[in-house]
């Protein structure tokens, strides 16, 4: 059974409303609804809080939901996140150095500088996205 269905059925068995659960684990009612409808997944702290509130083991709550386990692994794996960020920074530096070196060779520097500027904006935007996503 998927985590959303498990959360909803367990909540109903325990006689809780979405509002009551949201209040007890300090999230919004909409967040509970999104979890139950699998529009999003709870973070690891919320999963532990739900497990305690519903008085079921983490194993029972998470068992057989591979997508949820992948989500938890991805969201808690800082090493992967740090590697992606380092790779993005290195790519940005190498790209900018290559473009600066090429600018001395290219005859029409105005067009080239515009292209460099656009590529730099795209590159730094992707880097900023990775940094924000990590937070």
Short mmCIF file of C-alpha atoms in Angstrom, two decimals:
data_model
loop_
_atom_site.label_atom_id
_atom_site.label_comp_id
_atom_site.label_asym_id
_atom_site.label_seq_id
_atom_site.Cartn_x
_atom_site.Cartn_y
_atom_site.Cartn_z
CA UNK A 1 0.00 0.00 0.00
CA UNK A 2 1.25 3.50 -0.79
CA UNK A 3 2.11 5.90 2.01
CA UNK A 4 -0.79 8.27 1.24
CA UNK A 5 -3.41 5.55 1.54
CA UNK A 6 -1.72 4.22 4.67
CA UNK A 7 -1.66 7.65 6.28
CA UNK A 8 -5.31 8.29 5.50
CA UNK A 9 -6.59 4.88 6.60
CA UNK A 10 -4.54 5.00 9.82
CA UNK A 11 -5.72 8.54 10.58
CA UNK A 12 -9.34 7.48 10.10
CA UNK A 13 -8.85 4.34 12.22
CA UNK A 14 -7.48 6.51 15.03
CA UNK A 15 -10.41 8.91 14.67
CA UNK A 16 -8.33 11.99 13.83
CA UNK A 17 -9.29 14.76 11.45
CA UNK A 18 -6.69 16.23 9.11
CA UNK A 19 -6.84 19.41 11.18
CA UNK A 20 -6.10 17.54 14.42
CA UNK A 21 -3.14 15.70 12.92
CA UNK A 22 -1.81 18.90 11.39
CA UNK A 23 -1.99 20.68 14.72
CA UNK A 24 -0.29 17.84 16.61
CA UNK A 25 2.67 17.57 14.22
CA UNK A 26 2.77 21.31 13.48
CA UNK A 27 2.03 21.42 9.75
CA UNK A 28 -0.92 22.78 7.80
CA UNK A 29 -4.08 20.80 7.10
CA UNK A 30 -3.31 21.21 3.38
CA UNK A 31 0.04 19.50 3.95
CA UNK A 32 -1.71 16.50 5.49
CA UNK A 33 -4.09 16.42 2.52
CA UNK A 34 -1.18 16.58 0.07
CA UNK A 35 0.53 13.68 1.81
CA UNK A 36 -2.63 11.58 1.83
CA UNK A 37 -3.26 12.32 -1.86
CA UNK A 38 0.43 11.74 -2.64
CA UNK A 39 0.90 15.18 -4.11
CA UNK A 40 3.95 15.44 -1.85
CA UNK A 41 5.71 13.31 0.73
CA UNK A 42 6.43 14.00 4.40
CA UNK A 43 9.99 14.64 5.49
CA UNK A 44 11.71 12.23 7.87
CA UNK A 45 10.85 14.27 10.99
CA UNK A 46 7.16 14.29 10.04
CA UNK A 47 7.23 10.56 9.32
CA UNK A 48 8.59 9.92 12.81
CA UNK A 49 5.97 12.25 14.33
CA UNK A 50 3.18 10.50 12.40
CA UNK A 51 4.50 7.12 13.50
CA UNK A 52 4.39 8.25 17.13
CA UNK A 53 0.97 9.88 16.80
CA UNK A 54 -0.62 6.90 15.06
CA UNK A 55 1.22 4.44 17.32
CA UNK A 56 2.59 2.38 14.44
CA UNK A 57 6.16 1.44 13.66
CA UNK A 58 8.15 3.23 11.00
CA UNK A 59 8.58 -0.10 9.27
CA UNK A 60 4.83 -0.63 9.11
CA UNK A 61 4.26 2.92 7.91
CA UNK A 62 6.92 2.88 5.20
CA UNK A 63 7.01 -0.75 4.16
CA UNK A 64 6.35 -1.51 0.50
CA UNK A 65 6.33 2.13 -0.66
CA UNK A 66 9.46 2.38 -2.78
CA UNK A 67 8.74 5.93 -3.95
CA UNK A 68 8.52 7.19 -0.38
CA UNK A 69 11.74 5.41 0.58
CA UNK A 70 13.48 6.94 -2.47
CA UNK A 71 12.16 10.37 -1.46
CA UNK A 72 13.50 9.98 2.08
CA UNK A 73 16.85 8.73 0.83
CA UNK A 74 17.18 11.63 -1.61
CA UNK A 75 16.12 14.26 0.90
CA UNK A 76 18.44 13.03 3.62
CA UNK A 77 21.51 12.17 1.54
CA UNK A 78 23.73 15.22 2.06
CA UNK A 79 26.74 13.63 0.37
CA UNK A 80 24.88 13.39 -2.96
CA UNK A 81 23.60 16.92 -2.56
CA UNK A 82 27.07 18.26 -1.79
CA UNK A 83 28.58 16.42 -4.77
CA UNK A 84 26.01 17.95 -7.11
CA UNK A 85 26.74 21.40 -5.76
CA UNK A 86 30.51 20.99 -6.12
CA UNK A 87 30.09 19.69 -9.68
CA UNK A 88 27.86 22.65 -10.55
CA UNK A 89 30.42 25.12 -9.18
CA UNK A 90 33.27 23.45 -11.07
CA UNK A 91 31.28 23.45 -14.31
CA UNK A 92 30.54 27.15 -13.86
CA UNK A 93 34.20 28.01 -13.30
CA UNK A 94 35.43 25.90 -16.23
CA UNK A 95 32.76 27.29 -18.54
CA UNK A 96 33.59 30.89 -17.69
CA UNK A 97 37.35 30.32 -18.06
CA UNK A 98 36.85 28.65 -21.44
CA UNK A 99 34.65 31.47 -22.64
CA UNK A 100 37.12 34.13 -21.51
CA UNK A 101 39.95 32.32 -23.32
CA UNK A 102 37.86 32.01 -26.47
CA UNK A 103 37.03 35.69 -26.42
CA UNK A 104 40.63 36.52 -27.38
CA UNK A 105 40.37 34.32 -30.49
CA UNK A 106 36.93 35.30 -31.79
CA UNK A 107 36.97 38.14 -34.36
CA UNK A 108 33.48 39.57 -33.66
CA UNK A 109 33.79 40.18 -29.93
CA UNK A 110 30.45 41.96 -29.43
CA UNK A 111 28.39 38.97 -30.52
CA UNK A 112 30.64 36.64 -28.60
CA UNK A 113 30.34 38.70 -25.42
CA UNK A 114 26.55 38.62 -25.68
CA UNK A 115 26.67 34.83 -26.02
CA UNK A 116 29.06 34.61 -23.06
CA UNK A 117 26.76 36.81 -20.99
CA UNK A 118 23.69 34.67 -21.81
CA UNK A 119 25.54 31.43 -21.06
CA UNK A 120 26.84 32.87 -17.79
CA UNK A 121 23.31 33.82 -16.74
CA UNK A 122 22.00 30.35 -17.56
CA UNK A 123 24.93 28.67 -15.81
CA UNK A 124 24.65 30.77 -12.67
CA UNK A 125 20.88 30.29 -12.62
CA UNK A 126 21.35 26.53 -12.58
CA UNK A 127 23.92 26.88 -9.81
CA UNK A 128 21.58 29.08 -7.78
CA UNK A 129 18.80 26.53 -8.31
CA UNK A 130 21.03 23.77 -6.91
CA UNK A 131 21.93 25.89 -3.88
CA UNK A 132 18.29 26.78 -3.17
CA UNK A 133 17.17 23.17 -3.70
CA UNK A 134 19.76 22.07 -1.15
CA UNK A 135 18.39 24.42 1.48
#
